[in-house]
Backbone atoms as SQL, in Angstrom:
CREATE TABLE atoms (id INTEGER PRIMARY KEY, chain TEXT, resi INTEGER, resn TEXT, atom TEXT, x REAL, y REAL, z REAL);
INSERT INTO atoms VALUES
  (1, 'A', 1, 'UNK', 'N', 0.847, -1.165, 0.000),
  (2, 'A', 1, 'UNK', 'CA', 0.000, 0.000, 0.000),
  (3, 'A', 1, 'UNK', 'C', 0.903, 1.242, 0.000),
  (4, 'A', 2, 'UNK', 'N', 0.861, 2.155, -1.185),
  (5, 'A', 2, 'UNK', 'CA', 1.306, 3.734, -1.168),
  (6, 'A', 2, 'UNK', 'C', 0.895, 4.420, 0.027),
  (7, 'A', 3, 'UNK', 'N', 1.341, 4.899, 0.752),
  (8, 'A', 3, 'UNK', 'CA', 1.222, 6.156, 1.947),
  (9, 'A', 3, 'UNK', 'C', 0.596, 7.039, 1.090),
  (10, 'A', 4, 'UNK', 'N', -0.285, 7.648, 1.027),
  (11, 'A', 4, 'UNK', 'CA', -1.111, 9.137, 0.973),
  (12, 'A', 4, 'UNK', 'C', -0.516, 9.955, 0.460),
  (13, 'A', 5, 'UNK', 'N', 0.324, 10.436, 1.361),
  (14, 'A', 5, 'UNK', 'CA', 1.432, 11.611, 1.534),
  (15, 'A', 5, 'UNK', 'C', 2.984, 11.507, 0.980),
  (16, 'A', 6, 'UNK', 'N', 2.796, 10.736, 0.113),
  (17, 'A', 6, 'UNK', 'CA', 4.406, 10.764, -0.743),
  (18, 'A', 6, 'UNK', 'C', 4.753, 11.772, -1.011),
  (19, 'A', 7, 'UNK', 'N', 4.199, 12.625, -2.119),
  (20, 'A', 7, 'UNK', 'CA', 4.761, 14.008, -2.175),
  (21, 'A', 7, 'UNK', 'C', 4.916, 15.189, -1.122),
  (22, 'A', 8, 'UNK', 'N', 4.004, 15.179, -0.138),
  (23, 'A', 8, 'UNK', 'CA', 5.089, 15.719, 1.124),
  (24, 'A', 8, 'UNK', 'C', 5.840, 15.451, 1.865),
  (25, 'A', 9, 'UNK', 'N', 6.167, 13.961, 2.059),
  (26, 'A', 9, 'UNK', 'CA', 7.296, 13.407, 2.567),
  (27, 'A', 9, 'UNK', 'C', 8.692, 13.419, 1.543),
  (28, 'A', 10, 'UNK', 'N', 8.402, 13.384, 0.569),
  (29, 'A', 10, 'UNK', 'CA', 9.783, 13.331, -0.484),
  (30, 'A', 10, 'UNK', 'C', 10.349, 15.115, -0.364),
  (31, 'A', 11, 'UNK', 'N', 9.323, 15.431, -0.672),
  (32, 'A', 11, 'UNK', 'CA', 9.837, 17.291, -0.376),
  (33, 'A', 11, 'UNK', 'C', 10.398, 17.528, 0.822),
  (34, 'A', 12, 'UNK', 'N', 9.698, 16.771, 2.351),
  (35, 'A', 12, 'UNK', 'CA', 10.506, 16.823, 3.111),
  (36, 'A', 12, 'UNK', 'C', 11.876, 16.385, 3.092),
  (37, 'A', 13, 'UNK', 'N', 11.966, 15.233, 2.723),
  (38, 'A', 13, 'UNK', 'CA', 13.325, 14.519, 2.838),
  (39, 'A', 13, 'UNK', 'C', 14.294, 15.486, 2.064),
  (40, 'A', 14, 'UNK', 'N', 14.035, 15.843, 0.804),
  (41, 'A', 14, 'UNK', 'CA', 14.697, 16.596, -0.397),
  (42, 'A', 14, 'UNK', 'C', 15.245, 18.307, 0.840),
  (43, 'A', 15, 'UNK', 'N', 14.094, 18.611, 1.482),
  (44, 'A', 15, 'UNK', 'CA', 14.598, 20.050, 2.330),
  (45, 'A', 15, 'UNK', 'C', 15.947, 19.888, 3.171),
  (46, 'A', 16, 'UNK', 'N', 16.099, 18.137, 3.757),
  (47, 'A', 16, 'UNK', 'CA', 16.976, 18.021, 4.815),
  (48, 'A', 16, 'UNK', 'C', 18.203, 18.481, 4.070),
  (49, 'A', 17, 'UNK', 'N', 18.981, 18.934, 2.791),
  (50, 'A', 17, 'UNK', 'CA', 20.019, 18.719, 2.790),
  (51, 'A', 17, 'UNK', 'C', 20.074, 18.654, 0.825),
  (52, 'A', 18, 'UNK', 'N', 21.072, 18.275, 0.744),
  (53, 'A', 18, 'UNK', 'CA', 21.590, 18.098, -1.139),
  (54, 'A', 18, 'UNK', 'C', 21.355, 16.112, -0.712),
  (55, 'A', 19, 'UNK', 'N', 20.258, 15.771, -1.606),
  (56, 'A', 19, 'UNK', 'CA', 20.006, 14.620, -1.079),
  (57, 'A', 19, 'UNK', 'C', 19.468, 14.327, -3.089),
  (58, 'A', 20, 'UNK', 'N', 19.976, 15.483, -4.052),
  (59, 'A', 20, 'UNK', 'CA', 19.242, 15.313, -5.389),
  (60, 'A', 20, 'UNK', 'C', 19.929, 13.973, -6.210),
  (61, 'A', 21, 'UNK', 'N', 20.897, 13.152, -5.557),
  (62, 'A', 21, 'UNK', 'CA', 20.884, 11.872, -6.038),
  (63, 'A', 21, 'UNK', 'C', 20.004, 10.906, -6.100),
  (64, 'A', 22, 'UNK', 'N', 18.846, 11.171, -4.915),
  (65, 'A', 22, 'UNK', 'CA', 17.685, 10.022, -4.726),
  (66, 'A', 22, 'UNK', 'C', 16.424, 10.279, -5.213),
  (67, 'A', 23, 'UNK', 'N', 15.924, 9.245, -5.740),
  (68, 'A', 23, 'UNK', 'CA', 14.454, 8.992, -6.200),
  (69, 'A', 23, 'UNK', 'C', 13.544, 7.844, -5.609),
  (70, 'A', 24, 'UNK', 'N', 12.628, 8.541, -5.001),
  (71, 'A', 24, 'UNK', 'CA', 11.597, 7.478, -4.375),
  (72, 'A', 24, 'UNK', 'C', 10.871, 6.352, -5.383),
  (73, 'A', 25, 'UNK', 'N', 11.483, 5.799, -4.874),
  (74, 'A', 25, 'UNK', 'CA', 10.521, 4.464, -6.095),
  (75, 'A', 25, 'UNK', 'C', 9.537, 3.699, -5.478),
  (76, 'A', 26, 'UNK', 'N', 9.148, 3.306, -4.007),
  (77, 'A', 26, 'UNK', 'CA', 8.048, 3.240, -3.263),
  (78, 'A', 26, 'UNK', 'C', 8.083, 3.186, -2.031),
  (79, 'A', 27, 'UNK', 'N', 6.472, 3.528, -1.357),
  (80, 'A', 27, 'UNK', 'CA', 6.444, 3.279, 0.239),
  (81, 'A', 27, 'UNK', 'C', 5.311, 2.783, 0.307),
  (82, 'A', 28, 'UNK', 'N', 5.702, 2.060, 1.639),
  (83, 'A', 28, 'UNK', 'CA', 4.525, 1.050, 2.202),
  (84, 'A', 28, 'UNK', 'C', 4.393, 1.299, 3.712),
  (85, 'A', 29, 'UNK', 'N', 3.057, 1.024, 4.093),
  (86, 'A', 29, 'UNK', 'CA', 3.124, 0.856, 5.438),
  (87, 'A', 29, 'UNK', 'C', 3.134, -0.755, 5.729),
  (88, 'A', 30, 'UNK', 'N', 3.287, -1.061, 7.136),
  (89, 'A', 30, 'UNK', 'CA', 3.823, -2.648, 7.478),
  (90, 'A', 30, 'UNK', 'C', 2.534, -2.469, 7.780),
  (91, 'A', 31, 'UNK', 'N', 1.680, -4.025, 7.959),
  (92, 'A', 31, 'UNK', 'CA', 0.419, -4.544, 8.183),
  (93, 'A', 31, 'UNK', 'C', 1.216, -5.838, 8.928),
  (94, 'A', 32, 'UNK', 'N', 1.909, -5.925, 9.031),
  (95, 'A', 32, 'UNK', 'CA', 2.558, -7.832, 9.739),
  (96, 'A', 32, 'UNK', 'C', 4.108, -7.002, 10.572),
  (97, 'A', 33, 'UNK', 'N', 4.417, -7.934, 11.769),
  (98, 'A', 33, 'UNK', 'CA', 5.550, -7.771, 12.079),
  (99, 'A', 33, 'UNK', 'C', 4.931, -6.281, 12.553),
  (100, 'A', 34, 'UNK', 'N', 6.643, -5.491, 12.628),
  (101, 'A', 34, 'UNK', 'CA', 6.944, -4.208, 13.024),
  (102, 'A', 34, 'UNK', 'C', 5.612, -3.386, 12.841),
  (103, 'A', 35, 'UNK', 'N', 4.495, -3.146, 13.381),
  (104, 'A', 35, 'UNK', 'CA', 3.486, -2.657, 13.111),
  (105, 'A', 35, 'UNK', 'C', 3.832, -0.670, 12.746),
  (106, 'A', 36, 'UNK', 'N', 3.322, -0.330, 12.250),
  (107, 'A', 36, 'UNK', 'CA', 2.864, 1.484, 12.802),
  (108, 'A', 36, 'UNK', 'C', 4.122, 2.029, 11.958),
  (109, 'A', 37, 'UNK', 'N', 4.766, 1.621, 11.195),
  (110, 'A', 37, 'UNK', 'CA', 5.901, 2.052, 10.081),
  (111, 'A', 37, 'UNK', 'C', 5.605, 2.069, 8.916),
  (112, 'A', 38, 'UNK', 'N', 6.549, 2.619, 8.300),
  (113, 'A', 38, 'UNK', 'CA', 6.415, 2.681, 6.981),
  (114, 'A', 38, 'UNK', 'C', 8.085, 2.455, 6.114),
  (115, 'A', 39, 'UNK', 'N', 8.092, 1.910, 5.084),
  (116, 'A', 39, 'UNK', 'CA', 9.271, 1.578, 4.631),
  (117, 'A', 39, 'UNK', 'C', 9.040, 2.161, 3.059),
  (118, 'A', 40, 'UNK', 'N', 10.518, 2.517, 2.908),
  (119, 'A', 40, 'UNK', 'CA', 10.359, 3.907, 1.819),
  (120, 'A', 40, 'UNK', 'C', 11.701, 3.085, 0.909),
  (121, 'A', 41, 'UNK', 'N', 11.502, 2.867, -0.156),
  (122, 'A', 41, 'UNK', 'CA', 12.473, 2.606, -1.277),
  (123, 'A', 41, 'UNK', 'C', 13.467, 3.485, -2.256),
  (124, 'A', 42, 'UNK', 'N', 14.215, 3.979, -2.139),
  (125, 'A', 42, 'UNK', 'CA', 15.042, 5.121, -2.523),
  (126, 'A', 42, 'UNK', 'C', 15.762, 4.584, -3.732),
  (127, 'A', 43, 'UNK', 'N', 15.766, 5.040, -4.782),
  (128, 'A', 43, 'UNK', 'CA', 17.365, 5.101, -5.739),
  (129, 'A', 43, 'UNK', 'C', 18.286, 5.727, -5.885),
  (130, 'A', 44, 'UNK', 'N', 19.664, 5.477, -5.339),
  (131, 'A', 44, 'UNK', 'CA', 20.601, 6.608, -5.555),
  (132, 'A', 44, 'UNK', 'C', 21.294, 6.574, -6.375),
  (133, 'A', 45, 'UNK', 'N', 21.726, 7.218, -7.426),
  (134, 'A', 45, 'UNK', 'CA', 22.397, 7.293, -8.735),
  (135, 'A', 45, 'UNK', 'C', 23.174, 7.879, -8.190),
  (136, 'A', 46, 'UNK', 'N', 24.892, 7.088, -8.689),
  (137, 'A', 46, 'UNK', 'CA', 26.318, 7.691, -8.328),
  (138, 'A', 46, 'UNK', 'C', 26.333, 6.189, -7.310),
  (139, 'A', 47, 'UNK', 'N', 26.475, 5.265, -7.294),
  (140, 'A', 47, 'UNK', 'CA', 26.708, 4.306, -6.720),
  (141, 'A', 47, 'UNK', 'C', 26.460, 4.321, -5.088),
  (142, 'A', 48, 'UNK', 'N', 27.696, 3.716, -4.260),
  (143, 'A', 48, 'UNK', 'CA', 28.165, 3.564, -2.887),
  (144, 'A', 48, 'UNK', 'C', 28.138, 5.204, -2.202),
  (145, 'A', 49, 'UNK', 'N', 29.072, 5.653, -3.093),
  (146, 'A', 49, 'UNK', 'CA', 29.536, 7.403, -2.401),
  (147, 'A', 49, 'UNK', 'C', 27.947, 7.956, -2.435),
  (148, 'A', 50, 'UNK', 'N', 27.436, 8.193, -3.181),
  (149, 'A', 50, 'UNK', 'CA', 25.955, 8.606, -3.294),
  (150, 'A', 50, 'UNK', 'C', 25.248, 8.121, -1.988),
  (151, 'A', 51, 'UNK', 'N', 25.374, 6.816, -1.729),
  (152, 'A', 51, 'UNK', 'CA', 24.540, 6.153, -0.483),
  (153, 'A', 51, 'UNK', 'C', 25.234, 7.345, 0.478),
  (154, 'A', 52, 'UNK', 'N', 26.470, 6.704, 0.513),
  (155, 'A', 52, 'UNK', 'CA', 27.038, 7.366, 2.317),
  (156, 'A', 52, 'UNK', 'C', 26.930, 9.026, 2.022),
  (157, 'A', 53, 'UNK', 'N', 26.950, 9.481, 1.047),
  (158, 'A', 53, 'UNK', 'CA', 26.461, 11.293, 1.413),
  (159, 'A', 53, 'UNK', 'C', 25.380, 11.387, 1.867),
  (160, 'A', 54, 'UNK', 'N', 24.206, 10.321, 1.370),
  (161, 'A', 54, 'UNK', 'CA', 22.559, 10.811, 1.359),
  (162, 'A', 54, 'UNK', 'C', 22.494, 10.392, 3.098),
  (163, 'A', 55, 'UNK', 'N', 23.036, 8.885, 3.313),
  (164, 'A', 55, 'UNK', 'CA', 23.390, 8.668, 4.707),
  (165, 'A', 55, 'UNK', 'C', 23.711, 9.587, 6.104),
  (166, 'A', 56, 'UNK', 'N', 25.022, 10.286, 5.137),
  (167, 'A', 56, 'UNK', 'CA', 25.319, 10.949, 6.476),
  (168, 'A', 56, 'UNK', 'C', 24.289, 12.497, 6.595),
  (169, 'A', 57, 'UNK', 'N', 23.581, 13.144, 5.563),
  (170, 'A', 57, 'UNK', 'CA', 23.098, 14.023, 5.484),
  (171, 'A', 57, 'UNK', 'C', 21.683, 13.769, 6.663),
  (172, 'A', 58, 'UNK', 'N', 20.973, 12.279, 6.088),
  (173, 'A', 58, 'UNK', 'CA', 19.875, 12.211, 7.384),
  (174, 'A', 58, 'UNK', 'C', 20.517, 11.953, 8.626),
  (175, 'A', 59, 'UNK', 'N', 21.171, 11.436, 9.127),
  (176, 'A', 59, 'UNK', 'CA', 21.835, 10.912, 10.149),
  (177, 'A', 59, 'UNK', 'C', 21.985, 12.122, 10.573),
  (178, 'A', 60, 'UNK', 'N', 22.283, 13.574, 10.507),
  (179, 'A', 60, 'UNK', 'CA', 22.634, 14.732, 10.691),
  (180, 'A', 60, 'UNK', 'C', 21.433, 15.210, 11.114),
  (181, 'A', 61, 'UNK', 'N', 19.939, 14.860, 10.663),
  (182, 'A', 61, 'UNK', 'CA', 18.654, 15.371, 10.699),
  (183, 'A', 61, 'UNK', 'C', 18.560, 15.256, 12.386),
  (184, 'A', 62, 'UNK', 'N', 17.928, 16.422, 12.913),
  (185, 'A', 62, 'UNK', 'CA', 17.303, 16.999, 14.151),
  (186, 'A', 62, 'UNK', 'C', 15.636, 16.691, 14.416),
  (187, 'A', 63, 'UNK', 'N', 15.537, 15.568, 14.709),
  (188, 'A', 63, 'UNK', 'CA', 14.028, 15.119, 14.330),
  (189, 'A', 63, 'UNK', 'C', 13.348, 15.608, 15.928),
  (190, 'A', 64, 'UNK', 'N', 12.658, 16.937, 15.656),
  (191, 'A', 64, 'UNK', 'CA', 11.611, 17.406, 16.443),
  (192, 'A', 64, 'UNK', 'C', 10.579, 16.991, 17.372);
């Protein structure tokens, strides 16, 4: 199942930072297991280095 709110969550993510290597390719919420989440599928173009920039940029995020 698509989350609702993709396009304001991707804009969010995109505000945290230079994150324009990634493209959302899907999200789901869990129905089994880990309940009350959601799991988000990213593509990063530029390989490995691409991962660990987009990495360390959220990892940096101040979550309110």
């Amino acid at each position: 199942m698509t989350h609702s709110c993709s396009e304001e969550y991707v804009k969010g993510v995109k505000d945290k930072g230079d994150l324009s290597n990634m493209e959302l390719h899907g999200s789901w919420t869990v129905s089994v297991g880990d309940q009350d989440q959601c799991v988000h599928l990213w593509k990063h173009a530029g390989g490995y280095r691409a991962i660990d920039a987009s990495n360390s940029v959220i990892a940096t995020d101040n979550v309110s």
